Tab-separated table of C-alpha atoms in Angstrom:
chain	number	residue	atom	x	y	z
W	87	MET	CA	-56.933	9.902	-24.790
W	88	GLN	CA	-53.280	9.045	-24.808
W	89	LEU	CA	-51.118	7.593	-22.026
W	90	LYS	CA	-47.524	8.693	-22.608
W	91	THR	CA	-44.391	9.853	-20.869
W	92	LEU	CA	-43.708	13.457	-19.937
W	93	GLN	CA	-41.468	14.753	-22.721
W	94	THR	CA	-41.944	18.335	-23.861
W	95	ASP	CA	-41.788	21.794	-22.353
W	96	ARG	CA	-45.519	22.040	-23.052
W	97	ASP	CA	-46.074	18.851	-21.019
W	98	ILE	CA	-44.107	20.374	-18.144
W	99	THR	CA	-45.993	23.684	-18.291
W	100	ASP	CA	-49.364	21.918	-18.348
W	101	LEU	CA	-48.344	19.640	-15.475
W	102	LEU	CA	-47.232	22.582	-13.341
W	103	GLU	CA	-50.525	24.382	-14.011
W	104	LEU	CA	-52.546	21.304	-12.984
W	105	GLN	CA	-50.352	20.856	-9.924
W	106	ALA	CA	-50.743	24.504	-8.854
W	107	ALA	CA	-54.525	24.251	-9.178
W	108	ASN	CA	-54.562	21.319	-6.728
W	109	LEU	CA	-52.271	22.556	-3.968
W	110	PRO	CA	-53.973	23.106	-0.576
W	111	THR	CA	-53.410	26.857	-0.970
W	112	ALA	CA	-55.425	26.858	-4.231
W	113	ILE	CA	-58.502	24.947	-3.044
W	114	SER	CA	-60.914	25.123	-0.152
W	115	GLN	CA	-60.585	22.844	2.871
W	116	GLU	CA	-63.824	21.158	1.814
W	117	GLU	CA	-62.467	20.470	-1.673
W	118	ALA	CA	-59.187	19.181	-0.225
W	119	ARG	CA	-61.157	16.811	2.009
W	120	SER	CA	-63.549	15.561	-0.665
W	121	GLN	CA	-61.342	15.630	-3.774
W	122	GLY	CA	-57.808	15.281	-2.419
W	123	PHE	CA	-54.833	17.545	-2.997
W	124	VAL	CA	-51.150	17.520	-3.892
W	125	THR	CA	-48.479	18.486	-1.378
W	126	VAL	CA	-45.296	19.261	-3.304
W	127	GLN	CA	-44.806	22.007	-5.874
W	128	HIS	CA	-42.128	21.071	-8.411
W	129	SER	CA	-39.977	23.353	-10.516
W	130	PRO	CA	-39.466	22.877	-14.258
W	131	GLN	CA	-35.814	21.998	-13.572
W	132	LEU	CA	-36.722	19.340	-10.997
W	133	LEU	CA	-39.238	17.804	-13.406
W	134	LYS	CA	-36.543	17.630	-16.081
W	135	GLU	CA	-34.228	15.879	-13.615
W	136	MET	CA	-37.005	13.442	-12.731
W	137	MET	CA	-37.664	12.816	-16.443
W	138	ALA	CA	-33.991	11.979	-16.934
W	139	ALA	CA	-34.030	9.573	-13.968
W	140	ALA	CA	-37.296	7.697	-14.654
W	141	PRO	CA	-40.349	7.841	-16.922
W	142	GLN	CA	-43.009	10.271	-15.726
W	143	ILE	CA	-46.474	9.292	-16.923
W	144	ILE	CA	-49.189	11.615	-18.231
W	145	ILE	CA	-52.577	11.299	-19.889
W	146	ARG	CA	-53.439	13.768	-22.623
W	147	ASP	CA	-56.897	14.438	-23.998
W	148	ARG	CA	-55.793	16.115	-27.202
W	149	ALA	CA	-54.297	19.417	-26.019
W	150	LEU	CA	-55.461	19.047	-22.409
W	151	LEU	CA	-53.496	17.340	-19.649
W	152	ALA	CA	-55.961	15.013	-17.922
W	153	GLY	CA	-53.560	13.703	-15.290
W	154	TYR	CA	-50.033	12.797	-14.311
W	155	ALA	CA	-48.040	10.388	-12.141
W	156	LEU	CA	-44.518	11.287	-11.051
W	157	ALA	CA	-41.923	8.835	-9.717
W	158	MET	CA	-38.501	9.398	-8.145
W	159	PRO	CA	-35.594	7.006	-7.688
W	160	VAL	CA	-34.094	6.915	-4.199
W	161	SER	CA	-31.038	8.751	-5.571
W	162	MET	CA	-33.194	11.914	-5.717
W	163	ARG	CA	-34.115	11.806	-2.018
W	164	GLU	CA	-32.426	15.138	-1.197
W	165	LYS	CA	-34.119	17.046	-4.048
W	166	ILE	CA	-37.403	17.680	-2.201
W	167	PRO	CA	-36.746	18.579	1.439
W	168	VAL	CA	-40.331	17.914	2.578
W	169	LEU	CA	-39.859	14.261	1.542
W	170	ILE	CA	-36.681	13.651	3.549
W	171	PRO	CA	-38.622	12.512	6.672
W	172	MET	CA	-40.442	9.977	4.488
W	173	PHE	CA	-37.159	8.561	3.187
W	174	GLU	CA	-35.825	8.388	6.758
W	175	GLN	CA	-38.890	6.348	7.749
W	176	ILE	CA	-38.461	4.027	4.747
W	177	ASP	CA	-34.819	3.431	5.718
W	178	GLN	CA	-36.008	1.924	9.018
W	179	LEU	CA	-38.688	-0.393	7.621
W	180	GLN	CA	-38.683	-4.064	6.769
W	181	LEU	CA	-41.070	-5.916	4.507
W	182	HIS	CA	-41.193	-9.693	4.245
W	183	GLY	CA	-38.213	-9.800	6.629
W	184	LYS	CA	-36.115	-7.690	4.278
W	185	SER	CA	-34.908	-4.119	4.789
W	186	LEU	CA	-36.616	-1.745	2.371
W	187	SER	CA	-33.400	0.254	2.108
W	188	SER	CA	-31.743	-2.786	0.488
W	189	THR	CA	-34.703	-3.507	-1.801
W	190	PRO	CA	-35.013	-1.885	-5.237
W	191	TYR	CA	-37.885	0.568	-4.876
W	192	ILE	CA	-39.027	3.786	-6.448
W	193	VAL	CA	-40.960	6.539	-4.720
W	194	MET	CA	-44.250	7.720	-6.091
W	195	GLY	CA	-43.718	11.453	-6.295
W	196	GLN	CA	-47.284	12.613	-6.922
W	197	ILE	CA	-50.426	11.728	-8.813
W	198	CYS	CA	-53.110	14.164	-9.891
W	199	ILE	CA	-56.199	13.978	-12.085
W	200	ALA	CA	-57.800	17.117	-13.549
W	201	LYS	CA	-61.297	17.750	-12.176
W	202	PRO	CA	-63.253	16.934	-15.362
W	203	TYR	CA	-61.580	13.508	-15.545
W	204	ARG	CA	-61.995	12.312	-11.956
W	205	GLY	CA	-63.898	9.108	-11.363
W	206	GLU	CA	-63.166	7.870	-14.904
W	207	GLY	CA	-60.432	5.328	-14.062
W	208	PHE	CA	-57.490	7.604	-14.902
W	209	PHE	CA	-55.872	7.068	-11.486
W	210	ASP	CA	-55.646	3.331	-12.190
W	211	TRP	CA	-54.520	3.955	-15.779
W	212	LEU	CA	-51.667	6.191	-14.626
W	213	TYR	CA	-50.512	3.555	-12.147
W	214	ASP	CA	-50.733	0.905	-14.876
W	215	GLY	CA	-48.422	3.115	-16.935
W	216	LEU	CA	-45.938	3.471	-14.098
W	217	ARG	CA	-45.980	-0.248	-13.437
W	218	MET	CA	-45.485	-1.010	-17.133
W	219	HIS	CA	-42.451	1.310	-17.327
W	220	LEU	CA	-40.856	0.632	-13.941
W	221	SER	CA	-41.681	-2.837	-12.573
W	222	ASP	CA	-38.742	-4.518	-14.317
W	223	ALA	CA	-36.304	-2.293	-12.394
W	224	TYR	CA	-38.122	-1.946	-9.048
W	225	GLU	CA	-39.771	-4.457	-6.700
W	226	PHE	CA	-41.862	-1.849	-4.887
W	227	ILE	CA	-43.345	1.558	-5.363
W	228	ILE	CA	-43.661	3.466	-2.097
W	229	THR	CA	-45.279	6.760	-1.249
W	230	GLY	CA	-46.477	8.828	1.642
W	231	VAL	CA	-50.020	10.138	1.752
W	232	ALA	CA	-51.174	12.718	4.283
W	233	THR	CA	-53.634	11.074	6.670
W	234	ARG	CA	-56.103	13.896	6.031
W	235	ASN	CA	-56.111	13.048	2.292
W	236	MET	CA	-58.641	10.206	2.599
W	237	ARG	CA	-59.607	10.192	-1.093
W	238	SER	CA	-56.007	9.547	-2.080
W	239	LEU	CA	-55.500	6.876	0.594
W	240	LYS	CA	-58.600	4.986	-0.542
W	241	ALA	CA	-57.633	5.224	-4.225
W	242	HIS	CA	-54.109	3.969	-3.516
W	243	GLN	CA	-55.422	1.038	-1.494
W	244	ARG	CA	-57.825	0.187	-4.316
W	245	VAL	CA	-54.987	-0.229	-6.847
W	246	GLY	CA	-52.891	-2.403	-4.508
W	247	PHE	CA	-51.022	-0.230	-2.011
W	248	GLN	CA	-50.854	-1.388	1.607
W	249	VAL	CA	-50.028	0.632	4.709
W	250	LEU	CA	-46.433	0.014	5.762
W	251	HIS	CA	-46.084	2.571	8.547
W	252	SER	CA	-47.739	5.653	10.041
W	253	TYR	CA	-45.806	8.632	11.343
W	254	VAL	CA	-45.985	12.348	12.097
W	255	ALA	CA	-43.544	14.585	10.220
W	256	PRO	CA	-41.623	17.380	11.977
W	257	ASP	CA	-44.215	19.905	10.734
W	258	GLY	CA	-46.986	17.985	12.572
W	259	GLU	CA	-48.584	16.479	9.458
W	260	GLY	CA	-49.674	12.847	9.857
W	261	TRP	CA	-48.600	10.453	7.083
W	262	GLU	CA	-49.328	6.916	5.966
W	263	LEU	CA	-46.349	5.300	4.319
W	264	ILE	CA	-47.823	2.921	1.757
W	265	GLY	CA	-46.293	0.492	-0.709
W	266	TRP	CA	-47.292	-1.693	-3.633
W	267	ASP	CA	-45.337	-4.907	-4.105
W	268	TRP	CA	-44.659	-5.387	-7.821
W	269	GLY	CA	-42.704	-8.599	-7.240
């Protein structure tokens, strides 16, 4: 097993295949409820832009991609339209009496573990990798998790995320805005 940054076209292709296999349209409602799911489908070009902006962390088991964790600087907020409501919510929040919009933070773009590797600690390992690469530049990592994605919410809380705010997006999806203070 190797924790590394997303670097090659092969890494991108493998990530997109794992992502596609875990979208709600690719799995049953039961699997989405019990195993979690990913919401956003990235393009190769967007992943390359994200790679240029911040390290994207993956775990490889030889030739297989076991999991990934994507992060986005605030400067990329317009790149994924479904995330704009989340950024608008963040802009209105305060933490420790300080506006989040004036605090250096990065947004957790997505985390996914391949089915054969779930329950093996890879979720925590990926977040350790992100923290190692990004905590010098950012005080917080913030993300939104769909309220119906209970597995993901519980896993995020286990590694240190706390609920900052709950809201309903324009499409009717309920979200928990959660953050992990790296300070």
